[in-house]
Short mmCIF file of C-alpha atoms in Angstrom, two decimals:
data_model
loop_
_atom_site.label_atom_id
_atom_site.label_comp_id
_atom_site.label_asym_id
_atom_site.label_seq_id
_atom_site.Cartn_x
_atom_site.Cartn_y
_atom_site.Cartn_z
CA UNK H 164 6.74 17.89 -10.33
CA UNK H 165 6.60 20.55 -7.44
CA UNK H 166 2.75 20.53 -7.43
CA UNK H 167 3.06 16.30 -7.33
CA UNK H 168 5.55 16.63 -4.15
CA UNK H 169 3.72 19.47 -2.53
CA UNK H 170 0.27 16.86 -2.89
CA UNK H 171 2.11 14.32 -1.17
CA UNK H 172 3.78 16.51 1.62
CA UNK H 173 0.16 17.38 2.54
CA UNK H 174 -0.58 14.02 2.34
CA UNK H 175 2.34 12.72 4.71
CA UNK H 176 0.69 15.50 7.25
CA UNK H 177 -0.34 13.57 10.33
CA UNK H 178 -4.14 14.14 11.20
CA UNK H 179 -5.20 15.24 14.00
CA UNK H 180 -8.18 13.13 14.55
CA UNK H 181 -7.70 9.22 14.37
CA UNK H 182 -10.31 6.87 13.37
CA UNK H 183 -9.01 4.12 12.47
CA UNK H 184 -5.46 1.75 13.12
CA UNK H 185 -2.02 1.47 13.11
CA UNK H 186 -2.49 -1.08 10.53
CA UNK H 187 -4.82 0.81 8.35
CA UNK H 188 -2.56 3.78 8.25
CA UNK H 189 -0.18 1.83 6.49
CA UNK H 190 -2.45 0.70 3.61
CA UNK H 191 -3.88 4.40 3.56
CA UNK H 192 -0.49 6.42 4.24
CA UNK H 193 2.64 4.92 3.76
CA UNK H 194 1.58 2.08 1.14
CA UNK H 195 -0.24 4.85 -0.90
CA UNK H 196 3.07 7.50 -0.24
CA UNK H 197 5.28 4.79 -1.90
CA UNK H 198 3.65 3.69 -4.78
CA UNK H 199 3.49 7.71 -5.62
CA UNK H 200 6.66 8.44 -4.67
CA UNK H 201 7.86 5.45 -7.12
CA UNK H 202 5.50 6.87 -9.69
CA UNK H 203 7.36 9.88 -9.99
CA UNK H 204 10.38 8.52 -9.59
CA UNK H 205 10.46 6.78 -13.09
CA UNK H 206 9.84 9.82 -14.80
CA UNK H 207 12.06 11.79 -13.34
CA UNK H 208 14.64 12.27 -15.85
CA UNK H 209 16.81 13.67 -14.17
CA UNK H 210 17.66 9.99 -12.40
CA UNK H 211 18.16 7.98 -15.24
CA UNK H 212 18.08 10.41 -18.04
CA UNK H 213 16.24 9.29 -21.13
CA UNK H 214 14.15 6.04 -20.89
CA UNK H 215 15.41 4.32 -23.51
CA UNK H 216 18.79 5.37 -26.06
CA UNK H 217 18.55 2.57 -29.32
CA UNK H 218 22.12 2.61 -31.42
CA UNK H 219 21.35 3.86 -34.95
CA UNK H 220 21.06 1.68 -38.11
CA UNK H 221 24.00 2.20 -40.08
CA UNK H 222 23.70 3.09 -43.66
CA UNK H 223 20.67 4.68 -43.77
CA UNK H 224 19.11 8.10 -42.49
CA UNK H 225 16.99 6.97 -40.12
CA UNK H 226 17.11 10.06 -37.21
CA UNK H 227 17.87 8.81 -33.95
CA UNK H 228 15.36 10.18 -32.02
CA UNK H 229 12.83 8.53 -34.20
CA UNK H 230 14.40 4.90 -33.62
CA UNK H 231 13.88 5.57 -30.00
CA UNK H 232 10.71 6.90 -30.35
CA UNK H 233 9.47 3.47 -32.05
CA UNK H 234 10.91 1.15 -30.15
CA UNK H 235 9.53 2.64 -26.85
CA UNK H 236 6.28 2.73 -28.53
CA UNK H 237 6.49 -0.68 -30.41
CA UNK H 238 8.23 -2.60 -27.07
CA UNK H 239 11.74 -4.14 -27.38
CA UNK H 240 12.51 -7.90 -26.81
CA UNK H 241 14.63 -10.26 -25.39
CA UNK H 242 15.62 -13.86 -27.31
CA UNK H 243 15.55 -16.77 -24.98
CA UNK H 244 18.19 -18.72 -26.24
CA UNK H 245 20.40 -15.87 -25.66
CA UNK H 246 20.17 -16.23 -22.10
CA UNK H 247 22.09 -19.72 -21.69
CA UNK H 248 24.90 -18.39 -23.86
CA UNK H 249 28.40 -16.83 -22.73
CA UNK H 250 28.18 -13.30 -22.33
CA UNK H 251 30.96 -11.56 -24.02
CA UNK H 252 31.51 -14.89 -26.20
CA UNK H 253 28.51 -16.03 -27.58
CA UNK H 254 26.48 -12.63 -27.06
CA UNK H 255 26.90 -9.21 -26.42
CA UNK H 256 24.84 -9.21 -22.99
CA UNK H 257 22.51 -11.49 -21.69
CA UNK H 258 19.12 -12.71 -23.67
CA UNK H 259 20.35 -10.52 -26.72
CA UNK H 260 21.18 -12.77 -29.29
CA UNK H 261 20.65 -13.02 -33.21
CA UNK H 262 16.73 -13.62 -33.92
CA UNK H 263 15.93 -16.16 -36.44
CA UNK H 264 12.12 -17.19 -37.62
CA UNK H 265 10.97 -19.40 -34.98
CA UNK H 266 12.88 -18.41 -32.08
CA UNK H 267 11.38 -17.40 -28.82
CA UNK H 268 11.11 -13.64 -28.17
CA UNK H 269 10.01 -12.31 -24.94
CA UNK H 270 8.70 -8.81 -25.45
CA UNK H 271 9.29 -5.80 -22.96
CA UNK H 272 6.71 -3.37 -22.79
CA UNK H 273 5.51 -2.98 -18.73
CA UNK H 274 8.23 -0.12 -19.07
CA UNK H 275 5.70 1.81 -20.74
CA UNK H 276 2.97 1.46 -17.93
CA UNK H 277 5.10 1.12 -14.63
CA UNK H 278 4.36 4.80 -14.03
CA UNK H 279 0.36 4.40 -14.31
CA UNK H 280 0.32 1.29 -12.82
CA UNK H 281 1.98 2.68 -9.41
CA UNK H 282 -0.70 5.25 -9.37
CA UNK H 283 -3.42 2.91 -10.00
CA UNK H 284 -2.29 0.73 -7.38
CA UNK H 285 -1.83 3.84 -5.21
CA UNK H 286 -5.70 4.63 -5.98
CA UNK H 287 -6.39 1.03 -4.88
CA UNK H 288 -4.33 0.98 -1.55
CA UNK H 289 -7.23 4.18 -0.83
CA UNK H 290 -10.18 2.91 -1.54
CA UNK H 291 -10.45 0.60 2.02
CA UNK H 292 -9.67 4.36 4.13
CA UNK H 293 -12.46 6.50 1.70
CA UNK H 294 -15.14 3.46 2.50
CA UNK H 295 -14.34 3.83 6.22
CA UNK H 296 -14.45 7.65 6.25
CA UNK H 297 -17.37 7.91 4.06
CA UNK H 298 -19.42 5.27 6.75
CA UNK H 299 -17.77 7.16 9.87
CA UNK H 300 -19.52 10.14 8.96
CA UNK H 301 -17.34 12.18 11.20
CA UNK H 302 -18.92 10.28 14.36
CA UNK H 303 -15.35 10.82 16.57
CA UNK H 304 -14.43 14.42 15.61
CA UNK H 305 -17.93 15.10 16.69
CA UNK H 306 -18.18 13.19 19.96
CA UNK H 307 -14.91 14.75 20.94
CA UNK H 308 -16.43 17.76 22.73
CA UNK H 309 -12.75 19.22 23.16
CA UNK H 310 -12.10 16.56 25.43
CA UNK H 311 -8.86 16.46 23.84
CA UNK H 312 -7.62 19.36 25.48
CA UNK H 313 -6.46 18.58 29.03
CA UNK H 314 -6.79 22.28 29.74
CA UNK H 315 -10.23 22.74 29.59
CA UNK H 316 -12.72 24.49 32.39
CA UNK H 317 -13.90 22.03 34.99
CA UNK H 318 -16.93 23.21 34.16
CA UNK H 319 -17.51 22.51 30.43
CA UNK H 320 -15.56 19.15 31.40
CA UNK H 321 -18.45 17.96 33.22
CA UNK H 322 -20.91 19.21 31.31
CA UNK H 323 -19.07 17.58 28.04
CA UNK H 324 -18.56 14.37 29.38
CA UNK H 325 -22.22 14.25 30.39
CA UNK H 326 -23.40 14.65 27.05
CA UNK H 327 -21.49 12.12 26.53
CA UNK H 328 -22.55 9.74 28.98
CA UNK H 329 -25.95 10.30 27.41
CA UNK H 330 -24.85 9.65 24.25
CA UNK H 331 -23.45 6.28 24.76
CA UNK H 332 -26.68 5.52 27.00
CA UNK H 333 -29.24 6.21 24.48
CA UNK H 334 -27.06 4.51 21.70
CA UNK H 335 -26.42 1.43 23.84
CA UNK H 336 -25.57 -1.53 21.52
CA UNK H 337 -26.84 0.71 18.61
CA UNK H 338 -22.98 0.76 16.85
CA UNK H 339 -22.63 -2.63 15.34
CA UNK H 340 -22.67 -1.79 11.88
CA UNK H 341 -20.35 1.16 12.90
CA UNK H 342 -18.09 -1.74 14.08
CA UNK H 343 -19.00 -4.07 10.94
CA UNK H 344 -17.90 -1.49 8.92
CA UNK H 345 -14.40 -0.97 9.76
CA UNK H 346 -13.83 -4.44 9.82
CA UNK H 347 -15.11 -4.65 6.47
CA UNK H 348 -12.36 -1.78 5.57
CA UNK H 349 -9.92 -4.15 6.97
CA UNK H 350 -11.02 -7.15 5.22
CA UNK H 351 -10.64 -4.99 1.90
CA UNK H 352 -7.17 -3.87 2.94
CA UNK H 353 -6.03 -7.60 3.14
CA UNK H 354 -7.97 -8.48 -0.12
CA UNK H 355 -6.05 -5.59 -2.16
CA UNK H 356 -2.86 -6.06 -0.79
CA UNK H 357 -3.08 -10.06 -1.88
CA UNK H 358 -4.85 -9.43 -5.26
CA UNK H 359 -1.92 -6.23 -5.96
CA UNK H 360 1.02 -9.46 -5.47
CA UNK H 361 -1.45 -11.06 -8.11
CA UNK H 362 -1.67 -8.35 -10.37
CA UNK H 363 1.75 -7.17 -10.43
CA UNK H 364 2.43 -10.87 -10.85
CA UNK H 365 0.51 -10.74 -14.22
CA UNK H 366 2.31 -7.54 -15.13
CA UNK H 367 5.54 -8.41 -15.21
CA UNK H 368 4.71 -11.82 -16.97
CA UNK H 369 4.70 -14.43 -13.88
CA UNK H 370 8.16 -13.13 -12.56
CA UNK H 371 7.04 -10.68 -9.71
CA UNK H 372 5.61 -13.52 -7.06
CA UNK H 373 9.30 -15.25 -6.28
CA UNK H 374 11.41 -12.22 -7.59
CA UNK H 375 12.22 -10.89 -3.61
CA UNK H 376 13.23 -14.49 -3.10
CA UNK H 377 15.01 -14.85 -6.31
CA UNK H 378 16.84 -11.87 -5.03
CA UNK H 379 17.42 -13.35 -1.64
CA UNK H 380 19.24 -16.14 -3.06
CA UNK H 381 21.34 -14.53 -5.90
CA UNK H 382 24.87 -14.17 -4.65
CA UNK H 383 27.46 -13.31 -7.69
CA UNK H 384 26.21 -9.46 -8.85
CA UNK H 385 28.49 -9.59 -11.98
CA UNK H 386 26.14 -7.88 -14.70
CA UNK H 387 27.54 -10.90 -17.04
CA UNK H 388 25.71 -13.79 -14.84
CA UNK H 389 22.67 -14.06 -17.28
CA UNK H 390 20.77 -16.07 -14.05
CA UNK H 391 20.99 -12.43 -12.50
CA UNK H 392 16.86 -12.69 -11.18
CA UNK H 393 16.72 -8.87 -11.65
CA UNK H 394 18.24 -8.27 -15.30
CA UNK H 395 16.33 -11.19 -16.62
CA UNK H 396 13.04 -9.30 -15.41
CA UNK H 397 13.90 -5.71 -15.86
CA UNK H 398 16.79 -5.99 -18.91
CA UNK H 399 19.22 -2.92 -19.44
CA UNK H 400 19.90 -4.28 -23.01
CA UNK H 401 17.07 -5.20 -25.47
CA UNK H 402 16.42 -5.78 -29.18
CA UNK H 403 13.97 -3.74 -31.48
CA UNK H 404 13.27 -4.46 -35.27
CA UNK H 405 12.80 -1.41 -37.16
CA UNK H 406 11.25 -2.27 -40.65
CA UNK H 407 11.17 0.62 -43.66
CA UNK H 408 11.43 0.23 -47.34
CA UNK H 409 14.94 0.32 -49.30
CA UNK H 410 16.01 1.97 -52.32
CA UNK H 411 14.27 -0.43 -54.76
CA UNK H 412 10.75 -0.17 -52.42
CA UNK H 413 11.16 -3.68 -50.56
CA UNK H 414 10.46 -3.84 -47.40
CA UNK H 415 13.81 -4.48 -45.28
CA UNK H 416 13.85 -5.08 -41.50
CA UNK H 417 16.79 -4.11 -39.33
CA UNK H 418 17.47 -5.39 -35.68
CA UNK H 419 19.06 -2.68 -33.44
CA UNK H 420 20.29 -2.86 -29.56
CA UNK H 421 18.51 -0.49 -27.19
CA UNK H 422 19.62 0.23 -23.47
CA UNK H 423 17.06 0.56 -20.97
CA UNK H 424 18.87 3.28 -17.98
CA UNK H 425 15.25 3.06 -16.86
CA UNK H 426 15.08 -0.52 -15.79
CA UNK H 427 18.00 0.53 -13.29
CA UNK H 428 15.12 2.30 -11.53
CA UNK H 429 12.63 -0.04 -12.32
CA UNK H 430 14.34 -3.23 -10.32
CA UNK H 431 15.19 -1.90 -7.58
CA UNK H 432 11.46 0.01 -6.91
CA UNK H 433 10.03 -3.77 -7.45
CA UNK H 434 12.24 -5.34 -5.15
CA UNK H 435 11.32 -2.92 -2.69
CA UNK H 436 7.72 -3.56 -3.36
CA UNK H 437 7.89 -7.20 -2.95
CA UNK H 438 8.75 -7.12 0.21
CA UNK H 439 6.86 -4.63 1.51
CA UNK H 440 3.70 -6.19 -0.31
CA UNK H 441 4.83 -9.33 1.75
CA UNK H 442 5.41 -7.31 5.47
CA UNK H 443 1.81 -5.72 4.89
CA UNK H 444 -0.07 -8.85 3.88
CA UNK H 445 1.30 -10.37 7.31
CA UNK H 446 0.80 -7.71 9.42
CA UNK H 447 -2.89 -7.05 7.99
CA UNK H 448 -3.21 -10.69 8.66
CA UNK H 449 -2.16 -11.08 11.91
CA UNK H 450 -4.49 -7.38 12.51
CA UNK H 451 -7.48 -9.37 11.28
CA UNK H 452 -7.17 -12.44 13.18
CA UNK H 453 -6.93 -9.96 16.28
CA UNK H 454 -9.52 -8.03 15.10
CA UNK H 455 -11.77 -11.20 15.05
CA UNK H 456 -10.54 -12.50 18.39
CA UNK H 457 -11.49 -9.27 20.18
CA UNK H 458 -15.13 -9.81 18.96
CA UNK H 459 -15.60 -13.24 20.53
CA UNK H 460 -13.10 -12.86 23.69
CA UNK H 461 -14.26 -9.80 26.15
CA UNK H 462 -11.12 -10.02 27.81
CA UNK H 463 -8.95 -9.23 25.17
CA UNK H 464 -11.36 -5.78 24.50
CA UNK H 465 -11.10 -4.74 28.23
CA UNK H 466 -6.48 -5.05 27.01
CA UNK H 467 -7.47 -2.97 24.15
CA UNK H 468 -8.62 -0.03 26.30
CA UNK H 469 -6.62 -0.49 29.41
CA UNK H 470 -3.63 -0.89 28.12
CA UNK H 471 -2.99 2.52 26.88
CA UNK H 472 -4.53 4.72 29.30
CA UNK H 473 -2.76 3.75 32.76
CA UNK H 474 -5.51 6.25 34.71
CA UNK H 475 -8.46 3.87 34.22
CA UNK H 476 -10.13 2.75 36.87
CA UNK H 477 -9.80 -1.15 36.31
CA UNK H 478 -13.20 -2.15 37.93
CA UNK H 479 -15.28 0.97 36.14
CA UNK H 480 -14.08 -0.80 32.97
CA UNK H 481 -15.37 -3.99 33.78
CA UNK H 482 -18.79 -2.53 34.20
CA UNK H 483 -18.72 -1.37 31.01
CA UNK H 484 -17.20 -3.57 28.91
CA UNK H 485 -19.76 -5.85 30.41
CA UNK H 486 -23.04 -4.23 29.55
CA UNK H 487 -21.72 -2.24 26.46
CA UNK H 488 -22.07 -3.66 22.85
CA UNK H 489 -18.99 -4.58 20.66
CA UNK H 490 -19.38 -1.48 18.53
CA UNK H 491 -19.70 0.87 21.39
CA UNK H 492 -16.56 -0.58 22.86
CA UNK H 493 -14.89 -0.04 19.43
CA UNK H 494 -16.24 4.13 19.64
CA UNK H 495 -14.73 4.01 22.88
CA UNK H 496 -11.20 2.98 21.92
CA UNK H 497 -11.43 5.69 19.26
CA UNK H 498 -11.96 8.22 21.32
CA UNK H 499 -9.32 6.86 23.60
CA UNK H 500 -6.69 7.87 20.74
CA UNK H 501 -8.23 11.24 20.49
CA UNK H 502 -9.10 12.57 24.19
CA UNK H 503 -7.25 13.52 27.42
CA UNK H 504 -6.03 10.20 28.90
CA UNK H 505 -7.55 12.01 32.21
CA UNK H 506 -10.89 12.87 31.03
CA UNK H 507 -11.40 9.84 29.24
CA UNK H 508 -10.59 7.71 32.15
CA UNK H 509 -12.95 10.03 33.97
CA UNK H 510 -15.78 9.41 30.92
CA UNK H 511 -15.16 5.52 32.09
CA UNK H 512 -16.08 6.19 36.06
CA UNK H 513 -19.26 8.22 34.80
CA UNK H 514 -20.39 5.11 32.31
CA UNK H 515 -19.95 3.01 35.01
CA UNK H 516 -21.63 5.05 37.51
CA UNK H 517 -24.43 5.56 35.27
CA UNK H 518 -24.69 1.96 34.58
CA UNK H 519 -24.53 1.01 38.18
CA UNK H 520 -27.22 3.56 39.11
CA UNK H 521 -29.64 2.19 36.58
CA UNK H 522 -28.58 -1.32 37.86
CA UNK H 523 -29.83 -0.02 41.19
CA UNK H 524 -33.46 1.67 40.02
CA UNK H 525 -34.10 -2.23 38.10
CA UNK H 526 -34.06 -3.71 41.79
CA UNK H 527 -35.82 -1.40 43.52
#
């Protein structure tokens, strides 16, 4: 367990080098931090104790421990007739009822998985940032010359931005795929996020793509109501049939009640994760269709840069957002998040010097 929260403290560690957005950090960072922290969560014991406590068949010597140990492995079940009946009149607690042949049963066994699937889904929520990284090579840490330091000698400023300069001239309009690629990571984070609502969906049996709003709506919290959205998908109180042979060597099956303390945990993580599936899917969204708009509209690139470095030179940008590629824009609003606001405004005046210059030499 320490080693577990010591891998995720690292992981919470901010970076120092940024390459990508707000937007992707939260597939990346906090989607992937939650879906571990939920992992670990569930089998914690200490929280909810042991996962599942069955009451013991009278008259017979069946241990305990092994009851439990079957039904956890064998999955527990629900009756669905018992679910319309009077709890405390009709049945002991809601969907637990007396089974006969040919009644429905709905069977309980995501308890079993919850753990792996949050770390799968964790895994998946990663795999958008790894493509990025593995494409970006690297490319800002490298082209950040310790421009981030606003301390640095005037000297090896200069110099540092004119390699710089250099760079971006002989790479002119040479960073589209660069640029492809990240959309492409974003486009991924929106496709995960929308197929993990699906999946989770098909986990818990059709009941996890309204259960937020089921929530939303349900008003009386009385653990009797047996319309209560969250016990009907995550039960405290199941059935199990345990089946062994009696003195004379027939086979004779006995049903026995089994509470579930770790369905307390397990509702309230998926209520947390319907929403928050729901607040990311927008947000990616709306990130995309800006994304998209900031390739076809030049102004809205020239508010991308400006608007978070006040010391830039409003006309030097214009320059170069008007003879520099979409991907070399995008390099340049990366490095905006990583260098001195003052030398990168001053990296701006040089580009635009330079490309003036050149401008000049055409003419003449």
């Amino acid at each position: 367990m320490e080693s577990v929260l010591n891998f995720i403290k690292s992981f919470v560690k901010a970076k120092k080098i940024v390459i990508d957005s707000f937007v992707c950090r939260i597939h990346h960072k906090a989607s992937v931090i939650l879906l571990l922290a939920c992992s670990i969560l569930v089998t914690a014991k200490q929280y909810v104790g042991d996962p599942i406590d069955c009451i013991g068949i009278s008259k017979t010597d069946i241990p305990t421990d092994l009851l439990d140990t079957y039904c956890w492995i064998h999955s527990t079940f629900s009756v669905q007739k018992g679910w319309d009946k009077k709890v405390g009149l009709e049945v002991p607690y809601p969907g637990v009822d007396k089974y006969t042949e040919g009644d429905k049963r709905i069977h309980h066994t995501y308890y079993q998985w919850v753990c792996f699937m949050l770390m799968i889904q964790a895994g998946f929520f990663y795999i958008p940032h790894w493509f990025w990284k593995c494409v970006e090579g690297s490319r800002v840490k490298n082209l950040m010359l310790g421009l981030n330091s606003p301390i640095l000698s005037e000297d090896a400023r200069n110099e540092n931005r004119n390699l710089l300069v250099k760079y971006f001239q002989d790479n002119k309009k040479n960073h589209v795929l660069y640029f492809t690629a990240f959309t492409v990571s974003e486009i991924l984070n929106f496709v995960n996020v929308i197929v993990q609502i699906f999946l989770v969906d098909l986990f818990l049996q059709g009941e996890f793509s309204n259960y937020g709003h089921k929530v939303l709506q349900f008003e009386d919290w009385d653990w009797t109501a047996s319309y209560n959205p969250m016990l009907k998908v995550f039960p405290r109180m199941t059935k199990c049939t345990f089946n062994t042979y009696g003195s004379s060597g027939d086979v004779q099956r006995y049903d026995t009640l089994c509470v579930l303390p770790i369905n307390i945990i397990n509702e309230k993580i998926y209520v947390i994760l319907w929403f928050w599936f729901i607040i990311v899917a927008v947000v990616t969204g709306v990130s995309l269709v800006y994304r998209f708009s900031i390739f076809f509209f030049a102004r809205l690139r020239y508010k991308s840069i400006i608007m978070f470095n006040r010391h830039i030179n409003p006309d030097h940008l214009g320059v170069v957002i008007q003879h520099y590629g979409i991907g070399d824009l995008f390099l340049l609003r990366l490095l905006s998040k990583n260098i001195d606001e003052v030398n990168f405004s001053e990296l701006i005046t040089d580009l635009s010097k330079e490309l003036s210059e050149n401008e000049s030499h055409k003419l003449l």
